Tab-separated table of C-alpha atoms in Angstrom:
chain	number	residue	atom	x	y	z
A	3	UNK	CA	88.493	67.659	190.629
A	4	UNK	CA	92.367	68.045	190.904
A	5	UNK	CA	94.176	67.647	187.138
A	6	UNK	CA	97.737	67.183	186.758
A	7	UNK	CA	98.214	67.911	182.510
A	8	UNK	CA	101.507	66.783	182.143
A	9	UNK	CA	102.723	68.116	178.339
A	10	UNK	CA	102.377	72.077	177.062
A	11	UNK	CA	101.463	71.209	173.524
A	12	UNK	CA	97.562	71.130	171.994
A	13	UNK	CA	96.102	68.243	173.410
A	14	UNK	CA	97.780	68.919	176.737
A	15	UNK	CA	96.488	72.946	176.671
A	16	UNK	CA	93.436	72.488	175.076
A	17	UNK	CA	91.901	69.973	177.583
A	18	UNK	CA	93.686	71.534	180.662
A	19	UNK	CA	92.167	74.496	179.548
A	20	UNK	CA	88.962	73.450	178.809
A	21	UNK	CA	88.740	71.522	182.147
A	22	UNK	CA	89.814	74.973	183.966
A	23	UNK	CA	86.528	76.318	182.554
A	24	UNK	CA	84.282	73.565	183.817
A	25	UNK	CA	85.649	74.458	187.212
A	26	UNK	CA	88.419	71.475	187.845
A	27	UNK	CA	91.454	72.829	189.504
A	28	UNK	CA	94.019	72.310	186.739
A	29	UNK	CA	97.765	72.748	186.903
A	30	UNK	CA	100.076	72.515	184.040
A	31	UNK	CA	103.327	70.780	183.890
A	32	UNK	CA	106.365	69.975	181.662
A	33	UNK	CA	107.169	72.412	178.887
A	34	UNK	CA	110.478	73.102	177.250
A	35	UNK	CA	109.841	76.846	178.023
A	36	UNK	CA	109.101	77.617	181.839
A	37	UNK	CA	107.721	81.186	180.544
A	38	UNK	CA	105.474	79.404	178.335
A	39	UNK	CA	103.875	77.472	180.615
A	40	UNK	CA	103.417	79.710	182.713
A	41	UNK	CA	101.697	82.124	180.375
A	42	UNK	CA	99.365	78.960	179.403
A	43	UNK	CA	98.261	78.355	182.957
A	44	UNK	CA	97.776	82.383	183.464
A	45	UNK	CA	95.294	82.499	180.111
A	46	UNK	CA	93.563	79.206	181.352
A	47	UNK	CA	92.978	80.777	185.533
A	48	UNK	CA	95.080	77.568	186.255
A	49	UNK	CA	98.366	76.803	188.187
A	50	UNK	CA	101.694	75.828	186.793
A	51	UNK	CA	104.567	73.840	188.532
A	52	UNK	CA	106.965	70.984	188.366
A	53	UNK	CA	105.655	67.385	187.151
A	54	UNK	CA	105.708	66.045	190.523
A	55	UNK	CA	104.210	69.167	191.674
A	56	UNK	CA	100.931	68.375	189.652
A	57	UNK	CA	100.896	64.656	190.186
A	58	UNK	CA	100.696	65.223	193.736
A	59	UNK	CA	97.192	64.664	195.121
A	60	UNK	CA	95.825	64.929	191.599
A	61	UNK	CA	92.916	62.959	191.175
A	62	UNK	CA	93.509	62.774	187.569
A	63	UNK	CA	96.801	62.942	185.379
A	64	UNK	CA	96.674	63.224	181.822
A	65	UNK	CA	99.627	62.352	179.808
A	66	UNK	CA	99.870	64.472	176.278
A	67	UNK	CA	103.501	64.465	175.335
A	68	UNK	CA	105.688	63.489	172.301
A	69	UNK	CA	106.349	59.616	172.432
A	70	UNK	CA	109.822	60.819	172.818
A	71	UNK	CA	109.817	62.012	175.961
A	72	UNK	CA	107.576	59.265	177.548
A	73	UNK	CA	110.863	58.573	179.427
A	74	UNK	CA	111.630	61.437	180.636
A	75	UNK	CA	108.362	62.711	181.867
A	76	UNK	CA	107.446	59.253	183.381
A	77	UNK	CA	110.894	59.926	185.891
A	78	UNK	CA	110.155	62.658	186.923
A	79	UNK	CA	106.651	61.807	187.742
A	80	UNK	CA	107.844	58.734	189.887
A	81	UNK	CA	105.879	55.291	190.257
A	82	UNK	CA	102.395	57.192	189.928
A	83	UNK	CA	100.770	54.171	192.283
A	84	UNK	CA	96.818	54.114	192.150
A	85	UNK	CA	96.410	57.449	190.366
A	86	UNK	CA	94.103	57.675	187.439
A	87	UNK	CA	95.982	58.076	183.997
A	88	UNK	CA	94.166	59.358	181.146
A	89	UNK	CA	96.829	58.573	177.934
A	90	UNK	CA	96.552	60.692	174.825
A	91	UNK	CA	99.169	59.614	173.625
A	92	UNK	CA	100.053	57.751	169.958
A	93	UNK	CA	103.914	55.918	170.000
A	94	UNK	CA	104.646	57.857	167.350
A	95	UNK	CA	108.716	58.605	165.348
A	96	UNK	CA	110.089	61.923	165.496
A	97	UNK	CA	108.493	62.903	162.110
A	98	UNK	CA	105.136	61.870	163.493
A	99	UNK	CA	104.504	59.851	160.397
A	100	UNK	CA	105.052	56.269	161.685
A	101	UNK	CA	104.171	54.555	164.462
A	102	UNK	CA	107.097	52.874	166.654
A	103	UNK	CA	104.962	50.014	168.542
A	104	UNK	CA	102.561	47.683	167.120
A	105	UNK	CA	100.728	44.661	165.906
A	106	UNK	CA	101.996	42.538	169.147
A	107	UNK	CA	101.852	45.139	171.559
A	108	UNK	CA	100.245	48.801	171.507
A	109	UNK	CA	101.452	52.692	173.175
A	110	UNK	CA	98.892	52.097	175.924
A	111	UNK	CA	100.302	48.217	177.160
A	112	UNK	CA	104.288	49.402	176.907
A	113	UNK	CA	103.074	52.437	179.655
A	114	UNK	CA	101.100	49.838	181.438
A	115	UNK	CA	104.251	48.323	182.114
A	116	UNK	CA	106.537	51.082	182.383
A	117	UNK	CA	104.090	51.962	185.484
A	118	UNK	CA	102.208	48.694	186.437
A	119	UNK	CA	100.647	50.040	189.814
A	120	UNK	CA	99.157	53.447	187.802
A	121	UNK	CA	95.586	53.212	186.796
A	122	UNK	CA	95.655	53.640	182.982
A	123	UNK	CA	92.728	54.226	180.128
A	124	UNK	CA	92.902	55.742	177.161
A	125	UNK	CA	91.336	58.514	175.509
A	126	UNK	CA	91.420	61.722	173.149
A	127	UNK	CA	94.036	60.448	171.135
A	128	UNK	CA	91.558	59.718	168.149
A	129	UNK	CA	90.100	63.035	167.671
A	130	UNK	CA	92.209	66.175	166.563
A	131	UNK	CA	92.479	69.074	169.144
A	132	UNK	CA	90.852	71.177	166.763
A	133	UNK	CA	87.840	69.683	167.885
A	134	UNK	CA	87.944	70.368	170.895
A	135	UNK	CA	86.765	74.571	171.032
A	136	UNK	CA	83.676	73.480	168.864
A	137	UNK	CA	82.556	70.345	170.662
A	138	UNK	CA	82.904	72.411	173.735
A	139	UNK	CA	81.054	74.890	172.855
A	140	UNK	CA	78.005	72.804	171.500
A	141	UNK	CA	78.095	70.291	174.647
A	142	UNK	CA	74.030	70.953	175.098
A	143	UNK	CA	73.521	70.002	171.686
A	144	UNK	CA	72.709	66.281	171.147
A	145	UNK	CA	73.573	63.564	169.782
A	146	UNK	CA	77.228	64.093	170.740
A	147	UNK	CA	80.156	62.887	168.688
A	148	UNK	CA	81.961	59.827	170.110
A	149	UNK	CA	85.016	59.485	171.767
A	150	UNK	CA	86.989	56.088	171.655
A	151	UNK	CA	88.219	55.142	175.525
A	152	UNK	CA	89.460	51.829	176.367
A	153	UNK	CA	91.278	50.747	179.396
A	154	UNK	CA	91.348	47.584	181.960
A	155	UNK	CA	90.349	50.012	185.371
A	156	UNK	CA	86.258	50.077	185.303
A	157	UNK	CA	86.899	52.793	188.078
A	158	UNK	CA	89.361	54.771	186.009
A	159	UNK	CA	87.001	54.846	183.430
A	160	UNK	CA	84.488	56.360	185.170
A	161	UNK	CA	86.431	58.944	185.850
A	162	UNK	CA	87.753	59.345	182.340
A	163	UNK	CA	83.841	59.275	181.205
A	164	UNK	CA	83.246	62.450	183.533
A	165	UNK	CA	86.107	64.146	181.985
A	166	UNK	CA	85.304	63.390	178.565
A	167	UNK	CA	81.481	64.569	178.455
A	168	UNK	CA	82.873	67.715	180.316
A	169	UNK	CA	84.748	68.279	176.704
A	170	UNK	CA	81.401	68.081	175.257
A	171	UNK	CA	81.550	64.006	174.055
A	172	UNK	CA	80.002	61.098	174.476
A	173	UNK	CA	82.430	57.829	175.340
A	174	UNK	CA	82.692	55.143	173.583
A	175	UNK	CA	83.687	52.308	175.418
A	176	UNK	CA	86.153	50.320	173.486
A	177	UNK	CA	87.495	47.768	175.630
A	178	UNK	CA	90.366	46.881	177.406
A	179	UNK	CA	93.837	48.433	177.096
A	180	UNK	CA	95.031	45.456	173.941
A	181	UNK	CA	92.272	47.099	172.182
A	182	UNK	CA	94.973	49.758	171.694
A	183	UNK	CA	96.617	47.608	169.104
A	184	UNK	CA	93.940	48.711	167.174
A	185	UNK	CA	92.513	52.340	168.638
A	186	UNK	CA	96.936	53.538	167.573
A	187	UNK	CA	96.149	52.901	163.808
A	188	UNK	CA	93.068	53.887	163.895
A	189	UNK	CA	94.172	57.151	165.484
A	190	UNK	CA	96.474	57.682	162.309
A	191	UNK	CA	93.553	57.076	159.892
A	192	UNK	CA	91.653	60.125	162.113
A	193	UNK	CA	94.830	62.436	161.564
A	194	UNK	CA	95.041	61.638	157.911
A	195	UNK	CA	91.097	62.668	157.679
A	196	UNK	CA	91.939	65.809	159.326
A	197	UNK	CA	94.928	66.890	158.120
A	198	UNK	CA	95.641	65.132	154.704
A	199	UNK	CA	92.168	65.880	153.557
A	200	UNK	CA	90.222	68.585	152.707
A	201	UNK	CA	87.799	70.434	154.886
A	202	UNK	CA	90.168	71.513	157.582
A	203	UNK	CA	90.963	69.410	160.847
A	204	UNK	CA	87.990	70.039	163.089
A	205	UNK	CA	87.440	66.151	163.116
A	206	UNK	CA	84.314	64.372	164.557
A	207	UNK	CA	82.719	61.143	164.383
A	208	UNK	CA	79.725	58.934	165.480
A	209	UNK	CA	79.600	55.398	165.651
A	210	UNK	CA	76.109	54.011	165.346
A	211	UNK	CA	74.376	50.782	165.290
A	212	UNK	CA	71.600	50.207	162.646
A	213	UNK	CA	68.728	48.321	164.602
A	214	UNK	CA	66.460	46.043	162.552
């Protein structure tokens, strides 16, 4: 499958890189540092190139920048129409402490209309990318931990759920993209268990539902 990763930072390298190993074709976009991205896409036997450069004829697009540059990054991918968006993405301030949208509306819904004709659902913004190395490298092991995905496209999510057991998780459906509301907070509760408490930030979970 053809991935654009559009953002440089950990989720965006992690899972681009990961996804290079499971034999996607990944190519990296949008980094402050052209040398740096470069070097990232070099280490992960991917390509690099502009943002509309990897949204072209991607298959798959996953969003992983700062909530600050939402704006920026959205321009210069243009109107994304019918391509699959997977958002990692928490609306988060510039101290990453507080969250900037909520309680009537959610990260996920304000992108859903910034780009109405994209093909949004969200995912991997409630586990830490510190995660990511060990639950990729115990993928064979079962039962998997969970990963929350939500999202109003049945056929986005299917390719979303492909992506996200090539990480080494199981989905969790969640719901539709107002779940959000909800998933954003909830998101803040799994960064304050991973980096607030002890035990380091390797973060999993597992939902489960006692049967009588």
């Amino acid at each position: 499958m053809k991935i654009g990763i559009l953002g440089s930072g950990l989720m965006g390298a992690k899972l681009g890189t990961l996804w290079a190993r499971c034999g996607h074709e990944v190519t990296f976009a949008y980094a402050r540092s052209p040398a740096k991205l470069e070097r990232l896409a070099r280490d992960a036997g991917a390509a690099s190139g502009s943002v509309a450069n990897a949204v072209r004829g991607a298959e798959a697009v996953l969003l992983a920048v700062h909530w600050s540059r939402i704006g920026d990054v959205l321009e210069q991918a243009g109107d994304l129409a019918g391509q699959v968006v997977l958002n990692c993405c928490v609306p988060l301030d510039e101290s990453n402490t507080d969250l900037v949208v909520g309680t009537t509306t959610s990260g996920a819904e304000e992108l859903a209309r910034m780009r109405p004709d994209a093909r949004w659902v969200s995912c991997f913004n409630t586990s830490p990318s510190e995660s990511f190395a060990g639950v990729f490298a115990r993928k064979e092991q079962a039962p998997r931990p969970h990963l929350l995905i939500y999202g109003d496209d049945a056929g986005a999510k299917d390719i979303a759920n492909g992506l996200i057991r090539d990480i080494g998780f199981e989905p969790l459906e969640a719901g539709g993209l107002h779940t959000a509301r909800f998933v954003e907070p909830f998101a803040m509760v799994t960064a304050e268990l991973a980096y607030g408490q002890p035990g380091g930030p390797a973060l999993i979970y597992r939902f489960e539902k006692l049967r009588d």
